[in-house]
Tab-separated table of N, CA and C in Angstrom:
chain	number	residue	atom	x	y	z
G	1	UNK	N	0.864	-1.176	0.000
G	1	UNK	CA	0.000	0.000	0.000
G	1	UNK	C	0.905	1.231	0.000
G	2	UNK	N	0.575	2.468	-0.951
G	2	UNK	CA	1.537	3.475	-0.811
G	2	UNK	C	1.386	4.250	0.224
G	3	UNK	N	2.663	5.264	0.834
G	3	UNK	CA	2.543	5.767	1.484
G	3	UNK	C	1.334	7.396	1.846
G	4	UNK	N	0.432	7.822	2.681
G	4	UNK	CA	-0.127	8.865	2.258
G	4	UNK	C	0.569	9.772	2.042
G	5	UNK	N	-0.027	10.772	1.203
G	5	UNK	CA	0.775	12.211	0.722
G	5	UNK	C	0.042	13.786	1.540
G	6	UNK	N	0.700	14.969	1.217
G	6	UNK	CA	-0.011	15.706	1.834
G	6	UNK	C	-0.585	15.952	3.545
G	7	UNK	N	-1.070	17.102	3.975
G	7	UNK	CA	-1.276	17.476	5.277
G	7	UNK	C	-2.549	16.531	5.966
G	8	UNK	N	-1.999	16.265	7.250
G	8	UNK	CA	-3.130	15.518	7.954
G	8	UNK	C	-4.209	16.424	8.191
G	9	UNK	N	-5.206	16.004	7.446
G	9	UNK	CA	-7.108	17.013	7.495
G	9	UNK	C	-7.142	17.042	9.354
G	10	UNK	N	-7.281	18.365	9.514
G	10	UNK	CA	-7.921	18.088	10.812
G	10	UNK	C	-9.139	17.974	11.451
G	11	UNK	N	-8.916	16.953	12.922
G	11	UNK	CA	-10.081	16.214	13.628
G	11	UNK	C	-11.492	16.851	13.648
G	12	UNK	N	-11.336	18.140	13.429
G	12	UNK	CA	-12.507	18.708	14.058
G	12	UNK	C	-13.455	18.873	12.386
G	13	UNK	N	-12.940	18.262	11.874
G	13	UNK	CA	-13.312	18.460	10.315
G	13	UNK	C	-12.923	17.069	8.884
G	14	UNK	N	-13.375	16.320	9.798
G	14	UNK	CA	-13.313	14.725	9.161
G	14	UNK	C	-13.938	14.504	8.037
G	15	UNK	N	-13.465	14.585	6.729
G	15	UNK	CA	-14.236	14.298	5.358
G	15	UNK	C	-15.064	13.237	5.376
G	16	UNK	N	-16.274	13.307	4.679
G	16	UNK	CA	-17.095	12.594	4.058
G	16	UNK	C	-16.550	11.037	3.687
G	17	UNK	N	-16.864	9.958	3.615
G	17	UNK	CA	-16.711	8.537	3.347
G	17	UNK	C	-15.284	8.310	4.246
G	18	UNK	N	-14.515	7.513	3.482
G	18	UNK	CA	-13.094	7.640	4.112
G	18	UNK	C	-12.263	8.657	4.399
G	19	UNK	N	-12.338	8.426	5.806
G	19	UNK	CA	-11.239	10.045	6.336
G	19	UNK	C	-9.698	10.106	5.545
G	20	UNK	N	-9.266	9.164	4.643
G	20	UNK	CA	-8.168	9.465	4.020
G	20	UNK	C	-8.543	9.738	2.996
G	21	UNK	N	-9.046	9.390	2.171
G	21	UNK	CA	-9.926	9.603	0.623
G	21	UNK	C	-8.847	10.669	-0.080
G	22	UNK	N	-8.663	12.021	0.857
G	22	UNK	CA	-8.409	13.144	0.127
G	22	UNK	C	-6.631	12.979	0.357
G	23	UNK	N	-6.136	12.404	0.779
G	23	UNK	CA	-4.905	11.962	0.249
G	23	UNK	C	-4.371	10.449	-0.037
G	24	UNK	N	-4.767	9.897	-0.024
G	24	UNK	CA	-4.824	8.920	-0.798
G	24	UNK	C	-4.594	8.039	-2.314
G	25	UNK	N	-3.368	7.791	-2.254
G	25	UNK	CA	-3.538	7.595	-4.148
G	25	UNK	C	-4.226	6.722	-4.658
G	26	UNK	N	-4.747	5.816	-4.080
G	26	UNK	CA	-5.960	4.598	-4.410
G	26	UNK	C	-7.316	5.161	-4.084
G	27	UNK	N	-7.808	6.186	-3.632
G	27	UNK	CA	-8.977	6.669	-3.711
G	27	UNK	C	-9.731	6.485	-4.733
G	28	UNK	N	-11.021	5.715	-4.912
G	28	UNK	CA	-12.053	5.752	-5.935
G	28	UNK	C	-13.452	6.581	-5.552
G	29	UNK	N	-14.135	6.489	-6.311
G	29	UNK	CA	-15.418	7.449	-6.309
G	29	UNK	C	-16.054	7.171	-4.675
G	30	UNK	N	-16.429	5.490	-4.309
G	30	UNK	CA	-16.738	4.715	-3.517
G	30	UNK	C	-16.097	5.794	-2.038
G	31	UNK	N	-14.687	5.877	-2.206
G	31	UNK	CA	-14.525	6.329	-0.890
G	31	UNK	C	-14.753	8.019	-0.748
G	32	UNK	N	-15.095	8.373	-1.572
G	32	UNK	CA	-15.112	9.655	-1.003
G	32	UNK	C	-17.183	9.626	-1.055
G	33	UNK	N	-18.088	8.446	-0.576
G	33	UNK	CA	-19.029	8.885	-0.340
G	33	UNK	C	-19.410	8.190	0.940
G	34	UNK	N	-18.352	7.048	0.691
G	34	UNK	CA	-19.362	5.616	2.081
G	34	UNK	C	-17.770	5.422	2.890
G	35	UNK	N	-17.863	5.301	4.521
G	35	UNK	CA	-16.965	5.032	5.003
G	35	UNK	C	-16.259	3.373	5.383
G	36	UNK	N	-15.683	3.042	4.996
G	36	UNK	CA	-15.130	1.752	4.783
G	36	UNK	C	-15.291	0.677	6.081
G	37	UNK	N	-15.649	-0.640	6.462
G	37	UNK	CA	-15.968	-1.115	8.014
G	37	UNK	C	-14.460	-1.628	7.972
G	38	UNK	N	-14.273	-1.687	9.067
G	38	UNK	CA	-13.196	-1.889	9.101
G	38	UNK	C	-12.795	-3.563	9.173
G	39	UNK	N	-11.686	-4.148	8.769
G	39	UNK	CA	-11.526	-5.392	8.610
G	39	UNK	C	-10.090	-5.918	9.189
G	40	UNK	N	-10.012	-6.813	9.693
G	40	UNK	CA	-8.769	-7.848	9.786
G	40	UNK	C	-8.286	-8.206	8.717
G	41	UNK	N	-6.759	-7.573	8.683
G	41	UNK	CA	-6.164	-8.038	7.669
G	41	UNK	C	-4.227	-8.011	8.237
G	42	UNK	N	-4.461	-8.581	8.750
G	42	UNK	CA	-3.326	-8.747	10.084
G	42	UNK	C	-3.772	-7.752	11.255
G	43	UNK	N	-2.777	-6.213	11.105
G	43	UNK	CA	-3.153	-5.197	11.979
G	43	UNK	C	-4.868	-4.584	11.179
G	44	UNK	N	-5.543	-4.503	11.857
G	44	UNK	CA	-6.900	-3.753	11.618
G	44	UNK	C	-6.733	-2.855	10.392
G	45	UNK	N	-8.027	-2.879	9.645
G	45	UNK	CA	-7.624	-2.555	8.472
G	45	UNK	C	-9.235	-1.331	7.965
G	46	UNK	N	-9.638	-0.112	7.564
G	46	UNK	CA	-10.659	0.051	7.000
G	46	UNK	C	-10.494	0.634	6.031
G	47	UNK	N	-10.125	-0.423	5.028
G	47	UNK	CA	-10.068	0.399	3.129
G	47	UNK	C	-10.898	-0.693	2.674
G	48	UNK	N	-11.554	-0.015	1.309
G	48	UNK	CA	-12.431	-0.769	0.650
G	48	UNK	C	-11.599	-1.463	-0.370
G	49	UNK	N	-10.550	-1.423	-0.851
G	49	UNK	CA	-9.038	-2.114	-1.291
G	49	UNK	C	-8.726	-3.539	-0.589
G	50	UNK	N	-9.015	-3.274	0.782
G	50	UNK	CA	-8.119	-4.437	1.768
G	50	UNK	C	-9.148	-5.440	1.623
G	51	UNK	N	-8.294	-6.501	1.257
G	51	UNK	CA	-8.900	-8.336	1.772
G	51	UNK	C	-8.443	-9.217	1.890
């Protein structure tokens, strides 16, 4: 998975679907509307990518 890019969004102002979405280079349409559940995938995991 690549590393994120860009400034950490702050807490008091958490984007829409996935809170990384907006830096993110695997971002699709999907995450910037629905927030991802989170999953086991060794360490805890919530991308709609991970399985």
């Amino acid at each position: 998975m690549p590393a994120l890019q860009d400034e950490v969004p702050s807490a008091a102002r958490v984007p829409k679907g996935c809170r990384f979405h907006p830096r993110c280079p695997l971002a699709f349409a999907r995450c910037k509307e629905e927030e991802p559940p989170p999953i086991e995938v060794g360490p805890l995991s919530a991308c709609w990518l991970a399985k």
